[in-house]
Tab-separated table of C-alpha atoms and ligand atoms in Angstrom:
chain	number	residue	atom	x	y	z
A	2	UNK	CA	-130.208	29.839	107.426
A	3	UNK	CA	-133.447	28.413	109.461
A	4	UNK	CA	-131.477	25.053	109.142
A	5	UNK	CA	-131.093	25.081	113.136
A	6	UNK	CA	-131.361	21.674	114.521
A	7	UNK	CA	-132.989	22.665	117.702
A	8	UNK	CA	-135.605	24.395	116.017
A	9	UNK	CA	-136.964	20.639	114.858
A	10	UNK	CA	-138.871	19.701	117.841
A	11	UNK	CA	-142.479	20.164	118.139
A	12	UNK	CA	-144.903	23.115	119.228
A	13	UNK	CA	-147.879	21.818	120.554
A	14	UNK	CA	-150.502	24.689	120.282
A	15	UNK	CA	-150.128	27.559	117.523
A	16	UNK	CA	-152.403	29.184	116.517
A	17	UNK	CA	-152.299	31.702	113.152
A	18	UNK	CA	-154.986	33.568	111.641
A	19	UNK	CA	-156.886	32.076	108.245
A	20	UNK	CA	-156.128	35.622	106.557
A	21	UNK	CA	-155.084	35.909	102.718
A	22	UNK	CA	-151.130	36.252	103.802
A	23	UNK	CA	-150.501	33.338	102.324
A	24	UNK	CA	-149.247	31.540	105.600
A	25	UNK	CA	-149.915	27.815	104.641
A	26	UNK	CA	-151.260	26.033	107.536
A	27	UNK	CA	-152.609	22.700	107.081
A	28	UNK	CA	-154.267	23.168	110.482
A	29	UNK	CA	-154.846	26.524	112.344
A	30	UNK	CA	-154.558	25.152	115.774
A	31	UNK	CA	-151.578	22.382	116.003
A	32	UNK	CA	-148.780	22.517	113.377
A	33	UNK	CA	-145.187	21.802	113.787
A	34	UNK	CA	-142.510	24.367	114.586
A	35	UNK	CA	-141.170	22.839	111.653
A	36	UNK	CA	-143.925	23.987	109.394
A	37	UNK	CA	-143.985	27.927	110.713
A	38	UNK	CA	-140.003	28.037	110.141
A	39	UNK	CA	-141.059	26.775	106.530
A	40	UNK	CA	-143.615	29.629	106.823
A	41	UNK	CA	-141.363	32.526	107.944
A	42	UNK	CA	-139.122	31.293	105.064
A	43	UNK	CA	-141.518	31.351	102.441
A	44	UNK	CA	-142.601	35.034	103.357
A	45	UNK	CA	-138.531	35.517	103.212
A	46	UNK	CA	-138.773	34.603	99.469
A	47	UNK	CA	-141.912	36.450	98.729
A	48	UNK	CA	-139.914	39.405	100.068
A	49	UNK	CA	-137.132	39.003	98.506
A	50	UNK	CA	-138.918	38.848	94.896
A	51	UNK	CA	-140.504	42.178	95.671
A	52	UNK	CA	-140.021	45.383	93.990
A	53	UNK	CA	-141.457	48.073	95.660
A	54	UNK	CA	-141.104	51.701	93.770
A	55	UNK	CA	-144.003	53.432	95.140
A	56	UNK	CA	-145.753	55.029	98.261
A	57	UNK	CA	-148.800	53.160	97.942
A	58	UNK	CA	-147.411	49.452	97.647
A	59	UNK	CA	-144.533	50.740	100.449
A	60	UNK	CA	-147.265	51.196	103.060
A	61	UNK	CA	-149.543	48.023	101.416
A	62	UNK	CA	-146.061	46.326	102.074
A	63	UNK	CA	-145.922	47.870	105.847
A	64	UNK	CA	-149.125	46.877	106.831
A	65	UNK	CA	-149.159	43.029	105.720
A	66	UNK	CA	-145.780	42.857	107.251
A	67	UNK	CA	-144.670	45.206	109.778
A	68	UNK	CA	-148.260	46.877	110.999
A	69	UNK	CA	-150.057	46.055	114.428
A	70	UNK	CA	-152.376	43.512	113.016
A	71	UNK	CA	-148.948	42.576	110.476
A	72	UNK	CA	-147.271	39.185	109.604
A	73	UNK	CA	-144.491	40.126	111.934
A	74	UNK	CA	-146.349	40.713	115.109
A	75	UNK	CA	-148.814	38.017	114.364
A	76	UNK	CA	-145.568	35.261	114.315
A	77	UNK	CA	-144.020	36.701	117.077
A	78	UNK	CA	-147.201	36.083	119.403
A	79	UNK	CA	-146.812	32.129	118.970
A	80	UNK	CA	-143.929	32.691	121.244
A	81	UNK	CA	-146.413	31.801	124.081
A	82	UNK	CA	-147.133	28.325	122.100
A	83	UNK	CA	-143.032	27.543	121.622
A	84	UNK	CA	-142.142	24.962	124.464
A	85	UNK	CA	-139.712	26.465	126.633
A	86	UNK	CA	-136.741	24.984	125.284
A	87	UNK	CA	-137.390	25.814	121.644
A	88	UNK	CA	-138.273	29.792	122.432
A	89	UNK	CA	-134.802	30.938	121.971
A	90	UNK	CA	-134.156	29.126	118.905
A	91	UNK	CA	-137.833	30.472	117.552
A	92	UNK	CA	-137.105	33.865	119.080
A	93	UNK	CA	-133.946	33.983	116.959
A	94	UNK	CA	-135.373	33.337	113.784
A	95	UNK	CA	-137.598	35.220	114.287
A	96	UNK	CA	-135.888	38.148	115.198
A	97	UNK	CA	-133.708	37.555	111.924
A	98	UNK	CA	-137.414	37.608	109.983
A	99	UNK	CA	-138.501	41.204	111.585
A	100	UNK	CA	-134.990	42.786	110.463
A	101	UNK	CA	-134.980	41.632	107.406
A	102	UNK	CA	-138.250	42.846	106.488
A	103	UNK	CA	-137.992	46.314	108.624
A	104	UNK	CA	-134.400	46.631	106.574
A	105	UNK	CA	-136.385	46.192	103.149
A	106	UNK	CA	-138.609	48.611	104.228
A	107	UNK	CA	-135.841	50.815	105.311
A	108	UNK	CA	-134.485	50.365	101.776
A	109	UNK	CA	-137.622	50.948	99.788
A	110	UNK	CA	-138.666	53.770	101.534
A	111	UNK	CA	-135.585	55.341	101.128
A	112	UNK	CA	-136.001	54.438	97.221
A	113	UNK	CA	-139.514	55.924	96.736
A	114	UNK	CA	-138.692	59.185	98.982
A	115	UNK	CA	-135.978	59.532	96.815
A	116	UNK	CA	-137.678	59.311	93.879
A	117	UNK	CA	-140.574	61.796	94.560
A	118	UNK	CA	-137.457	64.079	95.337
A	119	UNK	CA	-136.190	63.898	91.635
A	120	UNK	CA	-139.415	64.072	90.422
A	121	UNK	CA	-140.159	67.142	92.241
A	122	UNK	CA	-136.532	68.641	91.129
A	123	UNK	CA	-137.893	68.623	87.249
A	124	UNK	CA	-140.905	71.078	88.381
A	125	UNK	CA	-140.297	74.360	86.943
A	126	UNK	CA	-141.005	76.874	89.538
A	127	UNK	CA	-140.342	79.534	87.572
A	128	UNK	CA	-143.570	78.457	85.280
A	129	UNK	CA	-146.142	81.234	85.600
A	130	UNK	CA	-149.183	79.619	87.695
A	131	UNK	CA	-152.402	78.444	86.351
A	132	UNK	CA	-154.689	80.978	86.139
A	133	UNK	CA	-157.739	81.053	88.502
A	134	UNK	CA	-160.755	81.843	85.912
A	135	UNK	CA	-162.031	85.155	87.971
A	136	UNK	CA	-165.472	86.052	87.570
A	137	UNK	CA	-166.920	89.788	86.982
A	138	UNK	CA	-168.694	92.516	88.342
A	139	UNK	CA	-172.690	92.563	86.972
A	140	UNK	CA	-173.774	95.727	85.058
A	141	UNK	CA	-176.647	96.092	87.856
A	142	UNK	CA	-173.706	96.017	90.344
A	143	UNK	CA	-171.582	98.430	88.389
A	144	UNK	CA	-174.054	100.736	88.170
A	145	UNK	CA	-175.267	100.696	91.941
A	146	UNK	CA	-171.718	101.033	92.908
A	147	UNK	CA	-170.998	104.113	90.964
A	148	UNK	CA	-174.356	105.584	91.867
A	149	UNK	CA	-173.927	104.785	95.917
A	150	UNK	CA	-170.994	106.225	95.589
A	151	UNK	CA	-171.914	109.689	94.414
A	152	UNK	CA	-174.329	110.188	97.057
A	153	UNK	CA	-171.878	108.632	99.889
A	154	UNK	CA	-169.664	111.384	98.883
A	155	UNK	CA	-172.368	113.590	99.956
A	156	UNK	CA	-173.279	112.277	104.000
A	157	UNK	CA	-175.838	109.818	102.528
A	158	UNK	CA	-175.356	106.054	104.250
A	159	UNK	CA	-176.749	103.146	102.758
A	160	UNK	CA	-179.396	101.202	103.863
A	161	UNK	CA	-181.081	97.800	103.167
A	162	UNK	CA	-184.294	95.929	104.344
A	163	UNK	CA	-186.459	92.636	103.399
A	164	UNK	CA	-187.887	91.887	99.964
A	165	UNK	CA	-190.816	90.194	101.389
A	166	UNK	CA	-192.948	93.228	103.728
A	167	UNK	CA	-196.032	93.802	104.855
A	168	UNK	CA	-198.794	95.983	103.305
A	169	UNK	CA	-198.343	98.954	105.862
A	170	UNK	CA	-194.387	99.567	104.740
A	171	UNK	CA	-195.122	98.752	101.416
A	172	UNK	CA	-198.617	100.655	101.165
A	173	UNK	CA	-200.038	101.847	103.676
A	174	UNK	CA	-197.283	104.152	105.695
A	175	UNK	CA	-196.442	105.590	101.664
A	176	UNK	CA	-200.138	107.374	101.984
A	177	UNK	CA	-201.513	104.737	98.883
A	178	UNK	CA	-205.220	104.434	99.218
A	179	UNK	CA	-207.171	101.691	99.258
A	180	UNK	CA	-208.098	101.580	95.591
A	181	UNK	CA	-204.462	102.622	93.985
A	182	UNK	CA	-203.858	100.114	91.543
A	183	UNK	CA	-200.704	99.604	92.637
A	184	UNK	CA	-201.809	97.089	95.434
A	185	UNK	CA	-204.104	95.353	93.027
A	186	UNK	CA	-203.390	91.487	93.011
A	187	UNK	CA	-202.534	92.032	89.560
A	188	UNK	CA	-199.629	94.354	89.894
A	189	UNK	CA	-198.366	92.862	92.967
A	190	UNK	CA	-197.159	89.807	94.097
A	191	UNK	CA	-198.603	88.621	97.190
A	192	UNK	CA	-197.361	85.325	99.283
A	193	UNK	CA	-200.528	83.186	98.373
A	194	UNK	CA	-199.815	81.035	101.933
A	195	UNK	CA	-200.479	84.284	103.515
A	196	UNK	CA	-201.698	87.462	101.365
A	197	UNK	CA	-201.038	89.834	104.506
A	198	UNK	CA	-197.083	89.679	103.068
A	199	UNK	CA	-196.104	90.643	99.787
A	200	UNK	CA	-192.457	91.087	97.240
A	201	UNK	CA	-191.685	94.602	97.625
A	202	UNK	CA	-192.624	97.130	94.980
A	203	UNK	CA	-189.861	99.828	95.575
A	204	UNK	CA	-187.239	99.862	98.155
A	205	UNK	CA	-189.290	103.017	99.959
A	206	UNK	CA	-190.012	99.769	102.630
A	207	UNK	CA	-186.830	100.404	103.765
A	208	UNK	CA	-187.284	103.954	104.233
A	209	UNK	CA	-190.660	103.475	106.346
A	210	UNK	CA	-188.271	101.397	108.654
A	211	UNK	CA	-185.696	103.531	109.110
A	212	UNK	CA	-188.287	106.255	109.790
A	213	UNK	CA	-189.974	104.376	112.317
A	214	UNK	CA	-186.649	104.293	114.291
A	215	UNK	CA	-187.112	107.447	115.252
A	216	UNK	CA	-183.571	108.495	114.736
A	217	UNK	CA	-183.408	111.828	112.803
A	218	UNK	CA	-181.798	113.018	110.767
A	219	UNK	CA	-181.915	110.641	108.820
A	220	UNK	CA	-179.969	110.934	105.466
A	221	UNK	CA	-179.900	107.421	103.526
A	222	UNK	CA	-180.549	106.217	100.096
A	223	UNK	CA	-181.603	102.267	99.661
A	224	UNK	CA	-180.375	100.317	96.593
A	225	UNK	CA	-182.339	96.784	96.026
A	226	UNK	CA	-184.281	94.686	94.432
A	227	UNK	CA	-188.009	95.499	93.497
A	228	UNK	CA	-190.834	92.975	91.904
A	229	UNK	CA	-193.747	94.156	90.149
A	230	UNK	CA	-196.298	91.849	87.853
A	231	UNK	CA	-195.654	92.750	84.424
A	232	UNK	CA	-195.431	91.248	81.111
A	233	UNK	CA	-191.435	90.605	80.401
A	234	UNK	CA	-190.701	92.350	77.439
A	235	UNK	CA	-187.428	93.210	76.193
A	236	UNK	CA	-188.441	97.034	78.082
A	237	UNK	CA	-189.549	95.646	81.434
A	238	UNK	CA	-189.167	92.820	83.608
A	239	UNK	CA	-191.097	91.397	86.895
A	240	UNK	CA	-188.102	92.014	88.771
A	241	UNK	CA	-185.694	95.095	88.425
A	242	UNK	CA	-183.435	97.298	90.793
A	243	UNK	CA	-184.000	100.732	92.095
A	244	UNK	CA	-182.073	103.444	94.703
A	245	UNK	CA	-184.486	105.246	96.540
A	246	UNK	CA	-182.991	108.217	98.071
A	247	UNK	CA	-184.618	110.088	101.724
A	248	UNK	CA	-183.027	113.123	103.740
A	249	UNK	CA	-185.283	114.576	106.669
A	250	UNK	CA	-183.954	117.243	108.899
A	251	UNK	CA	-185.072	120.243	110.185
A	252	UNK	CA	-185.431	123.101	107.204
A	253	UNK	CA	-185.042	120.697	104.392
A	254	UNK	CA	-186.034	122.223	101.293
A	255	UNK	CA	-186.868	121.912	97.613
A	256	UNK	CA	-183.900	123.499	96.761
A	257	UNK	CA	-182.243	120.780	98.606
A	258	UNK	CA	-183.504	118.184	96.204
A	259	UNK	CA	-182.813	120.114	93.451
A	260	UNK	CA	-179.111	120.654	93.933
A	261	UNK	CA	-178.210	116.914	95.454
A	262	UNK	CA	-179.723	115.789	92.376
A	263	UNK	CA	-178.184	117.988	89.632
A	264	UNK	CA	-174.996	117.110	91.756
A	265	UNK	CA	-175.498	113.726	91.003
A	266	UNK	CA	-176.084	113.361	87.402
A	267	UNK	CA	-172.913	115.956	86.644
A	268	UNK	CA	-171.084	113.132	88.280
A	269	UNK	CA	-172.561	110.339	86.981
A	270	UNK	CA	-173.087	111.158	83.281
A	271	UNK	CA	-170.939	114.349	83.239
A	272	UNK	CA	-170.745	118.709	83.471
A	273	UNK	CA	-172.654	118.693	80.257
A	274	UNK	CA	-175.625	116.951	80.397
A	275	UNK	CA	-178.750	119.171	81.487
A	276	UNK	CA	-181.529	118.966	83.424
A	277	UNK	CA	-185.217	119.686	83.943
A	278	UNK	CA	-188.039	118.871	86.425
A	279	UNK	CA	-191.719	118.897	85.239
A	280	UNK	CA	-194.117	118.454	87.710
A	281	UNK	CA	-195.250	115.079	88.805
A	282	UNK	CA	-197.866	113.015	91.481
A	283	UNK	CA	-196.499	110.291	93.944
A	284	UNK	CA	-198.972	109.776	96.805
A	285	UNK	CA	-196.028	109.743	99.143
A	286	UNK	CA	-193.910	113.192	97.841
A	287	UNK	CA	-195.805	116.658	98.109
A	288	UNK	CA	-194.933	118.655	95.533
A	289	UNK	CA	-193.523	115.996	92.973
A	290	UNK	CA	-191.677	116.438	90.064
A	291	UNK	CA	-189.965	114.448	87.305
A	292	UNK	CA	-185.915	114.503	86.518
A	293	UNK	CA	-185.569	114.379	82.866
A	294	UNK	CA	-181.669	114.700	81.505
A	295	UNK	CA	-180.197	115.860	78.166
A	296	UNK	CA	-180.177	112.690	75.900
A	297	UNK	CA	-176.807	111.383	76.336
A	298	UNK	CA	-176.729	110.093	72.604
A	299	UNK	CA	-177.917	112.960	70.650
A	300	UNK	CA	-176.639	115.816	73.026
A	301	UNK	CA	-180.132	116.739	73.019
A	302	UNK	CA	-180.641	117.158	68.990
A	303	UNK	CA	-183.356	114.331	69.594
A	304	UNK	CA	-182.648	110.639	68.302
A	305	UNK	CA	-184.540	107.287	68.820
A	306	UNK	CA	-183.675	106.515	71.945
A	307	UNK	CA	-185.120	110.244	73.301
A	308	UNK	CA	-187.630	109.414	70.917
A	309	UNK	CA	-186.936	112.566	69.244
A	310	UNK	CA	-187.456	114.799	72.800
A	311	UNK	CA	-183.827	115.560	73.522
A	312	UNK	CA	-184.688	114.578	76.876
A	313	UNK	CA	-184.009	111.440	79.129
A	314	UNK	CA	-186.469	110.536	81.752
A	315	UNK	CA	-184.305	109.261	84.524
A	316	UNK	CA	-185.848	109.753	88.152
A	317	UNK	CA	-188.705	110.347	90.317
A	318	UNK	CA	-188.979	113.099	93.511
A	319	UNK	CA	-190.392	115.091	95.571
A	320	UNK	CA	-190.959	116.627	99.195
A	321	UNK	CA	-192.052	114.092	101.596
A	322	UNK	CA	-196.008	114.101	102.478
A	323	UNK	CA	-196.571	115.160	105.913
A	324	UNK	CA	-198.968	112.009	106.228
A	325	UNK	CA	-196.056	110.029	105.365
A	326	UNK	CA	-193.918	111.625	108.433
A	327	UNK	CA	-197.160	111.008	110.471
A	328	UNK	CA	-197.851	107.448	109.847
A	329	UNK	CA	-194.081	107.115	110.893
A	330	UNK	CA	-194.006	108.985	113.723
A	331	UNK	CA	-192.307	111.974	112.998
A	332	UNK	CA	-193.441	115.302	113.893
A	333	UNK	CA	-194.375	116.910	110.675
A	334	UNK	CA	-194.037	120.419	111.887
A	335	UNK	CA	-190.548	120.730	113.121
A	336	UNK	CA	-189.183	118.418	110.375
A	337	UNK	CA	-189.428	118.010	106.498
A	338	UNK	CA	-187.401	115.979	103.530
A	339	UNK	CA	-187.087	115.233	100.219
A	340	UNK	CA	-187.444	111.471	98.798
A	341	UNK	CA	-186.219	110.295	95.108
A	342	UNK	CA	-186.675	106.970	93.858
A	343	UNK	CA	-184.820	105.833	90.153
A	344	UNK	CA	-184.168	102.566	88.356
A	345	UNK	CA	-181.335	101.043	87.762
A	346	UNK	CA	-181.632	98.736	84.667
A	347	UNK	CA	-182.444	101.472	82.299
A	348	UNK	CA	-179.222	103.939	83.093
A	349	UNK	CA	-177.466	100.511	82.893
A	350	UNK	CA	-178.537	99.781	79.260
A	351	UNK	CA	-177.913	102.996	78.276
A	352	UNK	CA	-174.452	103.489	79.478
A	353	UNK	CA	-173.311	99.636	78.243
A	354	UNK	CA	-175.652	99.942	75.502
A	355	UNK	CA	-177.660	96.909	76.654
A	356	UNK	CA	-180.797	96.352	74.081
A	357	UNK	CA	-182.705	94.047	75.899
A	358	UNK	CA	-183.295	94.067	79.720
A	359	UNK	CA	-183.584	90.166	79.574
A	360	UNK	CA	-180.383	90.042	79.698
A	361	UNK	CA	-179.545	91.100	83.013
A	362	UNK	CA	-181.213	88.090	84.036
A	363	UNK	CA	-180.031	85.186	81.735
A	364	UNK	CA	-177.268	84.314	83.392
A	365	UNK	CA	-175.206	83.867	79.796
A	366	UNK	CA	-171.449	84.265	80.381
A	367	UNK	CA	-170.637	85.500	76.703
A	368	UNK	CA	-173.281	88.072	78.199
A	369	UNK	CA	-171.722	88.637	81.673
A	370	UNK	CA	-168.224	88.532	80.439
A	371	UNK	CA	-168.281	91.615	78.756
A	372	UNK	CA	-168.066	93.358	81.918
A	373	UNK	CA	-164.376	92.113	82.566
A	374	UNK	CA	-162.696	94.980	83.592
A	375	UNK	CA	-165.690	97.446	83.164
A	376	UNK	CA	-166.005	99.752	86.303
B	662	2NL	C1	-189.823	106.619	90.639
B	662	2NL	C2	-190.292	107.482	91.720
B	662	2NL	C3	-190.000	107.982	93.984
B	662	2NL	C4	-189.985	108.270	96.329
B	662	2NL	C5	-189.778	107.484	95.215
B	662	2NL	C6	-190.287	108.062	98.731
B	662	2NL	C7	-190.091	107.272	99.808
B	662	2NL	C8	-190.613	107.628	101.019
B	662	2NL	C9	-191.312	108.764	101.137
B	662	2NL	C10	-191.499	109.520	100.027
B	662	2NL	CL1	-190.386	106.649	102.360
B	662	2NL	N1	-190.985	109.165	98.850
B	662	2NL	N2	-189.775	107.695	97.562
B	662	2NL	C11	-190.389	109.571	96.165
B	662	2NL	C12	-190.624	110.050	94.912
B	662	2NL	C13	-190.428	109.270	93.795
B	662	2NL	O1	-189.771	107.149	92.934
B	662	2NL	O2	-190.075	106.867	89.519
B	662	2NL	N3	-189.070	105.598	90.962
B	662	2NL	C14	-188.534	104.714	90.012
């Protein structure tokens, strides 16, 4: 087929790149005409013995061949080298080259599309998916959401501030003198770069903030996390959750507090259970009282988790102090509130039956997925 006579004379410059296609040169810059037709035939045969059956040797195949930098192209520019009366005969052969070896990529291609197509006719699409492993709601979470809930139902709004405050929204504005122990370096952890900012005892921060707003009323409980330096025990932990609770409006009263609360615990542990406040001190609430509930497990008979009371200590409350208005800027006269504060680990472990508050904390999925499902 390249046995054209005309195609015998010589070429006086050509010039083909040292690359690993295999084109045998025996010197880059003058070879024979003769020699590249010997060339293009050669790559004819290599072709030929090819079996291409899959995408990735299909484009290796384009590229070496039939790409920019390709065989092909890289033949066809010694055109300029061809002496003028050989460049039809060399244009013709090497035309015939560049079909042949765009036809067997035509042919291939065609092949391996082909292919995938069959291959993708045996997938069963009526095969129920893979399923997506889904994770689960934390107890902590479980139990904010129901109790956010309850008192969204009645006007509260939910609101949220920094774990890392100063001393006057975690202190000072809450009326806690000087000495409380609370602020002690040993109950307290304090940035030790700069002791002026410390992790957040109780989320009543958050309530100093919204105060100092100056947008009443203000009606808002504040679920988050709290840190406190104690010994980790299976009972207590340096870290733990709590949902402070603050309503301040004109004429709010004790009996205010009293009913939102016993509102919330028929909801959240049912019209049974009972309740009864004994009176209390917080330096920020004026009176304060205690919210103990019927023990959940023993109806009240008394049992070892009431230690035998038939009562369930579950929050803390009271009427706002005046100072605390004060230090926030709210005229104490013309308004008043109530304030509740209440963990959240301990209602947690009792309703899931939780025995050690570690747990919350471990991160163990045989732990965490026990809560599949749980609402
Ligand atoms: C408890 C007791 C309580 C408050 C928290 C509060 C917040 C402001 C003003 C007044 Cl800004 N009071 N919060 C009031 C009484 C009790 O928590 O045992 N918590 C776990």
């Amino acid at each position: 087929m390249l046995e054209n006579p005309k195609n015998k004379a010589q070429i006086t410059r050509l010039r083909l790149p040292t690359t690993n296609y295999q084109i045998q040169t025996t010197n880059n810059y003058l070879c024979g005409m003769e020699q590249v037709l010997q060339q293009i035939e050669n790559l004819r045969k290599e072709i030929e013995a090819l079996h291409i059956d899959n995408v990735k040797a299909l484009e290796e195949y384009r590229i070496r061949f039939l790409g920019t930098k390709g065989l092909v192209k890289t033949l066809m520019g010694e055109m300029k080298n061809v002496a003028v009366e050989q460049k039809k005969a060399f244009g013709q052969t090497m035309n015939e080259f560049k079909q042949f070896a765009e036809a067997k990529y035509e042919e291939w291609k065609n092949e391996t599309s082909n292919g995938q197509q069959s291959a993708a006719a045996e997938i069963d699409l009526t095969l129920p998916g893979d399923t997506i492993p889904v994770g689960s709601r934390h107890p902590i979470s479980l139990m904010r959401n129901r109790m956010v809930s309850i008192f969204q139902r009645l006007g509260f709004a939910v609101a949220e501030g920094p774990e890392i405050d100063d001393d006057f929204h975690n202190f000072t504005a809450l009326n806690l003198p000087e000495n409380h122990p609370a602020r002690d370096m040993q109950d307290t952890f304090y940035i030790s770069t700069n002791p002026a900012w410390l992790l957040r005892t109780h989320t009543s921060n958050v309530q100093i903030h919204e105060m100092q707003k100056g947008k009443l009323p203000i009606r808002i409980v504040t679920p988050g996390r709290v840190y406190r330096n104690e010994t980790i025990s299976a009972r207590s932990h340096c870290f733990f959750h709590q949902i402070e609770g603050l309503y301040i409006d004109e004429q709010v009263s004790f009996a205010d507090l009293k009913q939102t609360l016993y509102f919330f615990v028929q909801e959240m542990f049912g019209k049974d259970v009972k309740v009864r406040f004994r009176p209390s001190y917080f330096p920020f609430t004026e009176p304060s009282a205690e919210m103990d509930i019927s023990c959940l497990l023993c109806n009240g008979e008394g049992c070892s988790v009431c230690k035998k009371t038939g009562w369930l200590e579950i929050l803390g409350c009271g009427m706002v102090h005046p100072k605390v208005l004060e230090n926030c800027g709210i005229d104490s006269h013309k308004y008043s509130g109530f304030a509740f504060g209440m963990g959240i680990e301990r209602p947690a472990m009792l309703k899931y039956g939780i025995k050690d508050i570690r747990l919350f904390s471990e991160n163990d999925v045989r732990f965490l997925k026990q809560f599949t499902g749980a609402v």
